[in-house]
mmCIF file of N, CA and C in Angstrom:
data_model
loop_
_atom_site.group_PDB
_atom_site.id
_atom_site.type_symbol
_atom_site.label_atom_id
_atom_site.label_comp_id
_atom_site.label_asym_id
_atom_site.label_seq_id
_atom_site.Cartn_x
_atom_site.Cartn_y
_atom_site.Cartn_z
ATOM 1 N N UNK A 98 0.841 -1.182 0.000
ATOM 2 C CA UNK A 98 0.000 0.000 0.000
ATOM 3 C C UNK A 98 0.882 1.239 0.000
ATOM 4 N N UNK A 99 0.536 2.509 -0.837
ATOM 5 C CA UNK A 99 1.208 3.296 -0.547
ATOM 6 C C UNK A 99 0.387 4.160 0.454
ATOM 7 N N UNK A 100 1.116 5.245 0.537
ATOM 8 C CA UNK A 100 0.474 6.661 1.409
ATOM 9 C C UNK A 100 0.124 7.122 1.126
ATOM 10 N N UNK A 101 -0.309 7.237 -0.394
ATOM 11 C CA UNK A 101 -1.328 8.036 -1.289
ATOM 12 C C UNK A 101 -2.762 7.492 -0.760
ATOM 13 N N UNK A 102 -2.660 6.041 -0.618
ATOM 14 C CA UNK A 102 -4.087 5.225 -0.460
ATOM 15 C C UNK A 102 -4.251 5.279 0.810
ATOM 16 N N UNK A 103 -3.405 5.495 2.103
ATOM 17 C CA UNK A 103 -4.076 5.499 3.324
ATOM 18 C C UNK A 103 -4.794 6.654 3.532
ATOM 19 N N UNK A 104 -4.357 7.977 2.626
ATOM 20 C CA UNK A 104 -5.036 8.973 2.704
ATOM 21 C C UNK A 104 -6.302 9.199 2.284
ATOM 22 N N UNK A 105 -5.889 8.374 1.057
ATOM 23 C CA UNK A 105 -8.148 8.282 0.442
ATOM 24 C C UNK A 105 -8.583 7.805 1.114
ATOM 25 N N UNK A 106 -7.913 6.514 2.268
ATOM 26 C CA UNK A 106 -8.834 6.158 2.795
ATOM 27 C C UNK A 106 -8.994 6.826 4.283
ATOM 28 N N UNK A 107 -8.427 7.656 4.530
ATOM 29 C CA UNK A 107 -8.382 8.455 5.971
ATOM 30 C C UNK A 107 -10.036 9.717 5.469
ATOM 31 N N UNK A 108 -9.664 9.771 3.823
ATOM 32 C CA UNK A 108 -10.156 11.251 3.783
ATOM 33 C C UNK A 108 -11.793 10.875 3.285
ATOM 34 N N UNK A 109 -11.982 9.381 3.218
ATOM 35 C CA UNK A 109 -13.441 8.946 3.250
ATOM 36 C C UNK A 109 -14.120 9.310 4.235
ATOM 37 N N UNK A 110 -13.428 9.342 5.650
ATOM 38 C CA UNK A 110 -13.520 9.690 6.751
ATOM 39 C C UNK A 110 -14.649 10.516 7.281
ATOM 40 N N UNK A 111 -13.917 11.921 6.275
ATOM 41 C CA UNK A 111 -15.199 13.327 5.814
ATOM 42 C C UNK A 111 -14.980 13.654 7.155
ATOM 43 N N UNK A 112 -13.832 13.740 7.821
ATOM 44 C CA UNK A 112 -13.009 14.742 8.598
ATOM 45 C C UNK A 112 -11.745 15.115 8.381
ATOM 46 N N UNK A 113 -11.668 16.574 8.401
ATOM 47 C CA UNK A 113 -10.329 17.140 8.217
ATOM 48 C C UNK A 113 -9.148 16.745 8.688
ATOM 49 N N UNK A 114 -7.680 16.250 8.179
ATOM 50 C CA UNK A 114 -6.940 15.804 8.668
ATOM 51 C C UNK A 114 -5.369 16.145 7.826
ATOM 52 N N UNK A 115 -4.697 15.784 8.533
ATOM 53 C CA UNK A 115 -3.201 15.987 8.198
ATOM 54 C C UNK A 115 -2.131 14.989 8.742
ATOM 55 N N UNK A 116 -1.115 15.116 8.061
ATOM 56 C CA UNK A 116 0.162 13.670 8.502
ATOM 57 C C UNK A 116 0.382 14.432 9.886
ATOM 58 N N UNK A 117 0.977 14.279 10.978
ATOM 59 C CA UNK A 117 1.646 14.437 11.643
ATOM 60 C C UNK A 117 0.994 14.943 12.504
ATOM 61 N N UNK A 118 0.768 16.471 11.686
ATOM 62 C CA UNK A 118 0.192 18.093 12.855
ATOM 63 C C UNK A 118 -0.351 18.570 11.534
ATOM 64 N N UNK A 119 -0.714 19.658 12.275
ATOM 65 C CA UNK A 119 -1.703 21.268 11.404
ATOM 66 C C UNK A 119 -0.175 21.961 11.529
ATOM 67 N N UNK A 120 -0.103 23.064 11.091
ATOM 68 C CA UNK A 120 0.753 24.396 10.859
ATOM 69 C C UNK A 120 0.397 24.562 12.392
ATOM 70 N N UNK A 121 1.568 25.212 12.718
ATOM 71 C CA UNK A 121 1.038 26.170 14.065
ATOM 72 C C UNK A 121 -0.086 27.131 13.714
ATOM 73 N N UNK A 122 -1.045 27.353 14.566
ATOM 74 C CA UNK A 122 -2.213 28.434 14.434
ATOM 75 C C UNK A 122 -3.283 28.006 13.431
ATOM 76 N N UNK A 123 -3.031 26.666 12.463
ATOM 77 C CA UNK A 123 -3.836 26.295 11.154
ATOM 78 C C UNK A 123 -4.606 25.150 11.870
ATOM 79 N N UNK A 124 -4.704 24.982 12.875
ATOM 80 C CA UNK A 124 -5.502 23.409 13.924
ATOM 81 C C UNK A 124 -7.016 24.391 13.472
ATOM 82 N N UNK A 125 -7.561 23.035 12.863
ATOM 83 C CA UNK A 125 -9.356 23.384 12.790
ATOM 84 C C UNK A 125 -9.844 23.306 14.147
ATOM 85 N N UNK A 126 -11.030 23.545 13.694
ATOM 86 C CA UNK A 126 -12.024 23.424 15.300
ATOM 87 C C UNK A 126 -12.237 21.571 15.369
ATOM 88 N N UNK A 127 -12.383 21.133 16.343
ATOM 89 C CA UNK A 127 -12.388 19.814 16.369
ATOM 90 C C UNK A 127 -14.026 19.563 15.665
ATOM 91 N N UNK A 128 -14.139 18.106 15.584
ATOM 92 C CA UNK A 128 -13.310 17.063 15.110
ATOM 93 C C UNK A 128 -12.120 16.862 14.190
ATOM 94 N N UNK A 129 -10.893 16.740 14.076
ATOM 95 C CA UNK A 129 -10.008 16.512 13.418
ATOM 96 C C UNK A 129 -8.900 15.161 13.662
ATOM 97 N N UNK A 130 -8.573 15.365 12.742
ATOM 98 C CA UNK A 130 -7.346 13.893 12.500
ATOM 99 C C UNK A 130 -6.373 14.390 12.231
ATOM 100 N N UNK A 131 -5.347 13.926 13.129
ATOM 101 C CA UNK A 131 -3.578 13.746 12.691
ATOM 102 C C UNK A 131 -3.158 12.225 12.584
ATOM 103 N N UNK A 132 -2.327 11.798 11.584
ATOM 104 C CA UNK A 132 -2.136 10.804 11.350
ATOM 105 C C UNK A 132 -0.361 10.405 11.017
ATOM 106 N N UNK A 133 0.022 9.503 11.255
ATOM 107 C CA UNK A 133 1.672 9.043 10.996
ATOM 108 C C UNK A 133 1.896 7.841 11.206
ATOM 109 N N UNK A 134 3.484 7.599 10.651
ATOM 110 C CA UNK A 134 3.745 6.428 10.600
ATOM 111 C C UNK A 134 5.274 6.303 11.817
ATOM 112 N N UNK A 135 4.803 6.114 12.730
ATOM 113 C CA UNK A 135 5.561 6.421 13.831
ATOM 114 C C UNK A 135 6.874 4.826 14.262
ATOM 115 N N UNK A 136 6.563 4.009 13.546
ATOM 116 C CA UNK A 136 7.454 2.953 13.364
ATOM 117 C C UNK A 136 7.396 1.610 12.540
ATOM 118 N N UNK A 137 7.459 0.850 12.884
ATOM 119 C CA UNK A 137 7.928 -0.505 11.402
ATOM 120 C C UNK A 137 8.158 -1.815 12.248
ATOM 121 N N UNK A 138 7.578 -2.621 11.883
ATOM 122 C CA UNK A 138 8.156 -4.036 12.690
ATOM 123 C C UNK A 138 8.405 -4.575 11.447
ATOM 124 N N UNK A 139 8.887 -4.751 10.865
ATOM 125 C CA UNK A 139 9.909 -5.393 9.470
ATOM 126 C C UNK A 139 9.924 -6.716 9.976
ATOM 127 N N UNK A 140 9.983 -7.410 8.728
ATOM 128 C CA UNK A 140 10.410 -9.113 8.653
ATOM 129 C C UNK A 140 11.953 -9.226 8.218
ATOM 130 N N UNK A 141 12.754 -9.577 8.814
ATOM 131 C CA UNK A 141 14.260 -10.340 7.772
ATOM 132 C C UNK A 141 14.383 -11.218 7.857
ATOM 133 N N UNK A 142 15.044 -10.951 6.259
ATOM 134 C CA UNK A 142 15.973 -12.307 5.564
ATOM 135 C C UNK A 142 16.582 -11.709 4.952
ATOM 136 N N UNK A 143 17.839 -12.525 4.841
ATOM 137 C CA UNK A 143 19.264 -12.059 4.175
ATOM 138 C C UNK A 143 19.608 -11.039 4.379
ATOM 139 N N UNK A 144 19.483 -10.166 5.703
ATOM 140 C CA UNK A 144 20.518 -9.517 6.137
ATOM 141 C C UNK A 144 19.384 -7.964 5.645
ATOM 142 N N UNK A 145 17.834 -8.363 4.986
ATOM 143 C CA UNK A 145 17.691 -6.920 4.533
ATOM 144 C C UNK A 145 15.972 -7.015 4.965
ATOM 145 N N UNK A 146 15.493 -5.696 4.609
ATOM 146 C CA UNK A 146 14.178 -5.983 5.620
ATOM 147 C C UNK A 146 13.360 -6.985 4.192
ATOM 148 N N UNK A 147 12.680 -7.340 4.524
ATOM 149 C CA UNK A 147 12.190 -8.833 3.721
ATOM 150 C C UNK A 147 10.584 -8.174 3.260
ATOM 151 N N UNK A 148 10.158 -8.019 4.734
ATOM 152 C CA UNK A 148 8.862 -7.561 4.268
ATOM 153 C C UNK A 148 8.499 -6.920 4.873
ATOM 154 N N UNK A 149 8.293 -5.920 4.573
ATOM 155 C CA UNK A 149 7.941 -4.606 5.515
ATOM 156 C C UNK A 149 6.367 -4.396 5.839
ATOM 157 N N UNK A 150 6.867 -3.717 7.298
ATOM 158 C CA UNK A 150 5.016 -3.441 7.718
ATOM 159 C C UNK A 150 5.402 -2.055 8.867
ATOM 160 N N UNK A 151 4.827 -0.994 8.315
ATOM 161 C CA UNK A 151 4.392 -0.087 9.481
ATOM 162 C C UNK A 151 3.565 0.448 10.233
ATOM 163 N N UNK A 152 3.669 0.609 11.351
ATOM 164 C CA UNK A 152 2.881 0.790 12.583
ATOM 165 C C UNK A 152 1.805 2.301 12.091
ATOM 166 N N UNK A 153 0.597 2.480 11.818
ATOM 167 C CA UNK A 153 -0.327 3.272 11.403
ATOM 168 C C UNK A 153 -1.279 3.846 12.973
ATOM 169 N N UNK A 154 -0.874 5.280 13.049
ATOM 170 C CA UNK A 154 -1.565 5.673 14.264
ATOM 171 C C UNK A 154 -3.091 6.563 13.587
ATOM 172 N N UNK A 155 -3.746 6.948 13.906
ATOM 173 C CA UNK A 155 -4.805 7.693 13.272
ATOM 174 C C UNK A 155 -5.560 8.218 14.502
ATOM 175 N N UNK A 156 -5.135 9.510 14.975
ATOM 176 C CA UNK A 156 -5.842 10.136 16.380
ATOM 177 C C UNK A 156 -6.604 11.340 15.842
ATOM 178 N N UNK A 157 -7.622 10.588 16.699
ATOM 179 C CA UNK A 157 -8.786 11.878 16.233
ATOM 180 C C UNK A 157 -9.230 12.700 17.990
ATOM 181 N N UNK A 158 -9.113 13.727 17.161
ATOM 182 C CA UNK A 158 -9.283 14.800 18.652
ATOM 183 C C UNK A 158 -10.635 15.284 18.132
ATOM 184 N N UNK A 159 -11.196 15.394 19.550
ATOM 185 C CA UNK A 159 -12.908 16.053 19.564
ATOM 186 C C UNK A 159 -12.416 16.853 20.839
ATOM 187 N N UNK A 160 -13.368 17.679 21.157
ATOM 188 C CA UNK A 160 -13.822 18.710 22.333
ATOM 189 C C UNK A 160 -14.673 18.115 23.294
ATOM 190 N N UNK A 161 -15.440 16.995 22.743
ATOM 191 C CA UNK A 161 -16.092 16.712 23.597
ATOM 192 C C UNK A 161 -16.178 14.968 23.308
ATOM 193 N N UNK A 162 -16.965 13.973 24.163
ATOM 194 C CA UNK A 162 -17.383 12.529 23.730
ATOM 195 C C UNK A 162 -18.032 12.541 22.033
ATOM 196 N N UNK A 163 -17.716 11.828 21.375
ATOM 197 C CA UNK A 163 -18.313 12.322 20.034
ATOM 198 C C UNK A 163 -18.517 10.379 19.446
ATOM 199 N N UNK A 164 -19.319 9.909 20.468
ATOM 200 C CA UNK A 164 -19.386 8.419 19.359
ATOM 201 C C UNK A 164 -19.894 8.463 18.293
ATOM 202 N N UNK A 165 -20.485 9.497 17.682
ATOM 203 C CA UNK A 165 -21.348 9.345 16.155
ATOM 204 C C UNK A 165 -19.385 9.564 15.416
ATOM 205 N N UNK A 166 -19.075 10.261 16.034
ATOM 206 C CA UNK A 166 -17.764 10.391 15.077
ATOM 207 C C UNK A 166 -16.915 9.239 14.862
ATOM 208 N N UNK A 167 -16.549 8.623 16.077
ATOM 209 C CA UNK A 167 -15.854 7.530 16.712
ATOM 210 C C UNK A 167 -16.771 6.219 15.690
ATOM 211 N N UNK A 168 -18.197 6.119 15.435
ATOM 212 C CA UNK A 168 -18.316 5.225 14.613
ATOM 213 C C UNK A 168 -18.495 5.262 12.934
ATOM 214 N N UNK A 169 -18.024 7.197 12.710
ATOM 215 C CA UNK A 169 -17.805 7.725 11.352
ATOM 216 C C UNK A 169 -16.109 6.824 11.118
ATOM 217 N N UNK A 170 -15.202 7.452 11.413
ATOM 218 C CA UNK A 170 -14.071 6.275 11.762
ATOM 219 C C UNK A 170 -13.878 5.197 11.588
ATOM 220 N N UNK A 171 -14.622 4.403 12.489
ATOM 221 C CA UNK A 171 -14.255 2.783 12.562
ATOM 222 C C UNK A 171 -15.189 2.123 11.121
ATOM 223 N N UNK A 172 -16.402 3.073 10.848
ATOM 224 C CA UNK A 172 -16.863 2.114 10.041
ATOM 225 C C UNK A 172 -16.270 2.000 8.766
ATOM 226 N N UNK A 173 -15.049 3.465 8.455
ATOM 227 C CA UNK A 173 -14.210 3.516 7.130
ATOM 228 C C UNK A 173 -13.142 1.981 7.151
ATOM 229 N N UNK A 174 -12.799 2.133 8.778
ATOM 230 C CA UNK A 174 -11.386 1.187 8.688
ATOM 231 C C UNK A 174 -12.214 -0.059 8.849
ATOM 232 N N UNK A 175 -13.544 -0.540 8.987
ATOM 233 C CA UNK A 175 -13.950 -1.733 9.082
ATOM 234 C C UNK A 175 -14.351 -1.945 7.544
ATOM 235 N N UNK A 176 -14.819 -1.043 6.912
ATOM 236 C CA UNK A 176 -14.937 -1.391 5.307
ATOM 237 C C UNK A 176 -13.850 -1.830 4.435
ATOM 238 N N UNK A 177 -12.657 -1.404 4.824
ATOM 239 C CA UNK A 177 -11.262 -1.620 4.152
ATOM 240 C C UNK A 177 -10.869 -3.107 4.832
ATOM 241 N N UNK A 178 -11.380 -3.124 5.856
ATOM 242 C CA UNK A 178 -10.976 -4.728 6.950
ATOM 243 C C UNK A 178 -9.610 -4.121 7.026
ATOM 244 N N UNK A 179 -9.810 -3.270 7.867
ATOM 245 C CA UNK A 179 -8.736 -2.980 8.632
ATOM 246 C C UNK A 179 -8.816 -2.946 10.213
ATOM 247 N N UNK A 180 -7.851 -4.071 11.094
ATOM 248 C CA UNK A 180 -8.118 -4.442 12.230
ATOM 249 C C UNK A 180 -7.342 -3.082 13.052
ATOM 250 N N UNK A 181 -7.764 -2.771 14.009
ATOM 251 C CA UNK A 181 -7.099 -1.714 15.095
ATOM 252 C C UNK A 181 -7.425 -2.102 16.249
ATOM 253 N N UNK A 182 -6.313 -1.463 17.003
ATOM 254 C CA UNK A 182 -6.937 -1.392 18.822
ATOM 255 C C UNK A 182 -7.411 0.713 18.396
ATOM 256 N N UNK A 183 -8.065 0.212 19.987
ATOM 257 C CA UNK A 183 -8.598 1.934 20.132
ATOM 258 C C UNK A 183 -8.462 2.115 21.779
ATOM 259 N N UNK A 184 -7.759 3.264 21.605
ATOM 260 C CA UNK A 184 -7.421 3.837 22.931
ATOM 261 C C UNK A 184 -7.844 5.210 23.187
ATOM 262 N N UNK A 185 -8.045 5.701 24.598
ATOM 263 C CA UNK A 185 -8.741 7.478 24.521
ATOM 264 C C UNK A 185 -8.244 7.899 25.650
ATOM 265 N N UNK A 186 -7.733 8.838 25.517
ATOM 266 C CA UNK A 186 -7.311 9.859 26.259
ATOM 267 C C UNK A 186 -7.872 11.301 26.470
ATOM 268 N N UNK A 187 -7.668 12.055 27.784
ATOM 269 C CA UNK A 187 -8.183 13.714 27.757
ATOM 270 C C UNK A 187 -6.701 14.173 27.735
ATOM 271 N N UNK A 188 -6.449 15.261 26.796
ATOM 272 C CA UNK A 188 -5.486 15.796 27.202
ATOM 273 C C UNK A 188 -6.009 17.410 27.499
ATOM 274 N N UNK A 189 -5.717 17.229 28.878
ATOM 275 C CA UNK A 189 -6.087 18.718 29.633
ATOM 276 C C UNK A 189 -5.307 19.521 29.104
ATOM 277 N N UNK A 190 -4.331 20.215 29.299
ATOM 278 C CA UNK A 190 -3.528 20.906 28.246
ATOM 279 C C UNK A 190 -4.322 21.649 26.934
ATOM 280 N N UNK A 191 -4.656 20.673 26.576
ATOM 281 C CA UNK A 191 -5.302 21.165 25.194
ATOM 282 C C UNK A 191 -6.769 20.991 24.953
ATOM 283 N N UNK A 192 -7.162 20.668 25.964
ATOM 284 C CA UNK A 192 -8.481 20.394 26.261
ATOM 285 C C UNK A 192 -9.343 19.749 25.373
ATOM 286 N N UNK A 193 -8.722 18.129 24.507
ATOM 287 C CA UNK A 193 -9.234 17.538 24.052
ATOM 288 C C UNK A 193 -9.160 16.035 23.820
ATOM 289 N N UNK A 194 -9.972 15.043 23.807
ATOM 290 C CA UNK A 194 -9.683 14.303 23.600
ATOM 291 C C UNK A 194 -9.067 13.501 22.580
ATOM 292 N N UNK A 195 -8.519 12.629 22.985
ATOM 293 C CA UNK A 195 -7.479 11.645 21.726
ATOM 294 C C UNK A 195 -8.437 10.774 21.860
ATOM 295 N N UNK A 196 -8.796 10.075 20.407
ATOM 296 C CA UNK A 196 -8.853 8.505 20.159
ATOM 297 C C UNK A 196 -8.078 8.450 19.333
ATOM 298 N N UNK A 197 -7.040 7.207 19.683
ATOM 299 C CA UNK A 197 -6.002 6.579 18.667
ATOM 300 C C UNK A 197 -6.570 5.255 18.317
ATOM 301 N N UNK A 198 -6.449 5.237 17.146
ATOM 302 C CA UNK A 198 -6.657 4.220 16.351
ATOM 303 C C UNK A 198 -5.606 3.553 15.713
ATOM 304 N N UNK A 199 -4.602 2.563 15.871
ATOM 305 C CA UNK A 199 -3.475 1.858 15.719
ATOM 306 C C UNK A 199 -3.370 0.696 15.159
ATOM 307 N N UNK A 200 -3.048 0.528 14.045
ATOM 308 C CA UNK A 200 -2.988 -0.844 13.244
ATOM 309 C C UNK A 200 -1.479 -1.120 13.028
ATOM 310 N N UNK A 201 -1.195 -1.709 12.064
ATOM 311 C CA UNK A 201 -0.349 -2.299 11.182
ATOM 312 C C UNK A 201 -0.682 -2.468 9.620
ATOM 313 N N UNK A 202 -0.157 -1.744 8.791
ATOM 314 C CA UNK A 202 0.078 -1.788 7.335
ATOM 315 C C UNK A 202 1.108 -2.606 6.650
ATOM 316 N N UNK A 203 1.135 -3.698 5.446
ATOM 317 C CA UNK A 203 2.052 -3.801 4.673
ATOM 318 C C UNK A 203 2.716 -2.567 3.803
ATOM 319 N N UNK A 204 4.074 -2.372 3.796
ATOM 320 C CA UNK A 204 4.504 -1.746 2.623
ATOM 321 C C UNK A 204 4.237 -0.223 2.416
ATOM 322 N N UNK A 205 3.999 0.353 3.615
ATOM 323 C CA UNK A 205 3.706 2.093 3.476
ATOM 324 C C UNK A 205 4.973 2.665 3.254
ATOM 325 N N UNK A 206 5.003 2.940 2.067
ATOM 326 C CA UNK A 206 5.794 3.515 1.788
ATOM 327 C C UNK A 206 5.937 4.331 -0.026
ATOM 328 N N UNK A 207 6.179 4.832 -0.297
ATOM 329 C CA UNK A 207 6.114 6.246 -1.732
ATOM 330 C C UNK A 207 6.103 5.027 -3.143
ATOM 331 N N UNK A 208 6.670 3.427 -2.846
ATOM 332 C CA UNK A 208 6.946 2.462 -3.885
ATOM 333 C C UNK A 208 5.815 1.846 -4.188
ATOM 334 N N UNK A 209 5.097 1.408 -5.474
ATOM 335 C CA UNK A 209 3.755 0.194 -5.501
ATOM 336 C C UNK A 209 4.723 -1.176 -5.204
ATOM 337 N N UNK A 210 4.119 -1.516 -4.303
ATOM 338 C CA UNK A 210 4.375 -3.193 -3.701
ATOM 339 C C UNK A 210 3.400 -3.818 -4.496
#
């Protein structure tokens, strides 16, 4: 898969989102998505990565409890059969909540596999 396609499929979503972060000062009003590829559990053989797979985070921040959103979300990554855990956090600080949504991808990366 490349990263072109996790994005169509992030942006089925029909919430605003971006890799990483927003610009400083460019953060929408919530609901929004930041998304990255924050690591890799690789397969080897012969000394080179064999078959690659990276770790896919997808956190969506709301202002408030938002399950109509939370099942706008899951029902994109359940149409693709894409398995995740889901975790939630408040972050006071910023006064919003995280749901992370965390899988595993083959092959994210700019090449067609």
């Amino acid at each position: 898969m490349r990263l072109e396609e996790l994005s169509a499929i992030i942006s089925e979503m029909e919430i605003v989102f971006a890799y990483d972060h927003f610009a400083e000062g460019e953060a929408p009003n919530p609901p929004f998505i930041c998304y990255l590829l924050p690591g890799s559990d690789n397969f080897a053989a012969d000394g080179k990565a064999y078959y690659k797979i990276n770790e896919v985070r997808i956190e969506l921040y709301t202002d408030k409890k938002e399950p109509d959103v939370e099942e706008q979300v899951e029902a994109v990554l359940d149409e693709h059969g894409i398995f995740y855990n889901k975790t939630e956090v408040w972050i006071e600080s910023e006064k919003l909540y995280e749901v992370l949504y965390s899988f595993e991808m083959e092959g994210m990366n700019d090449v067609e596999e």
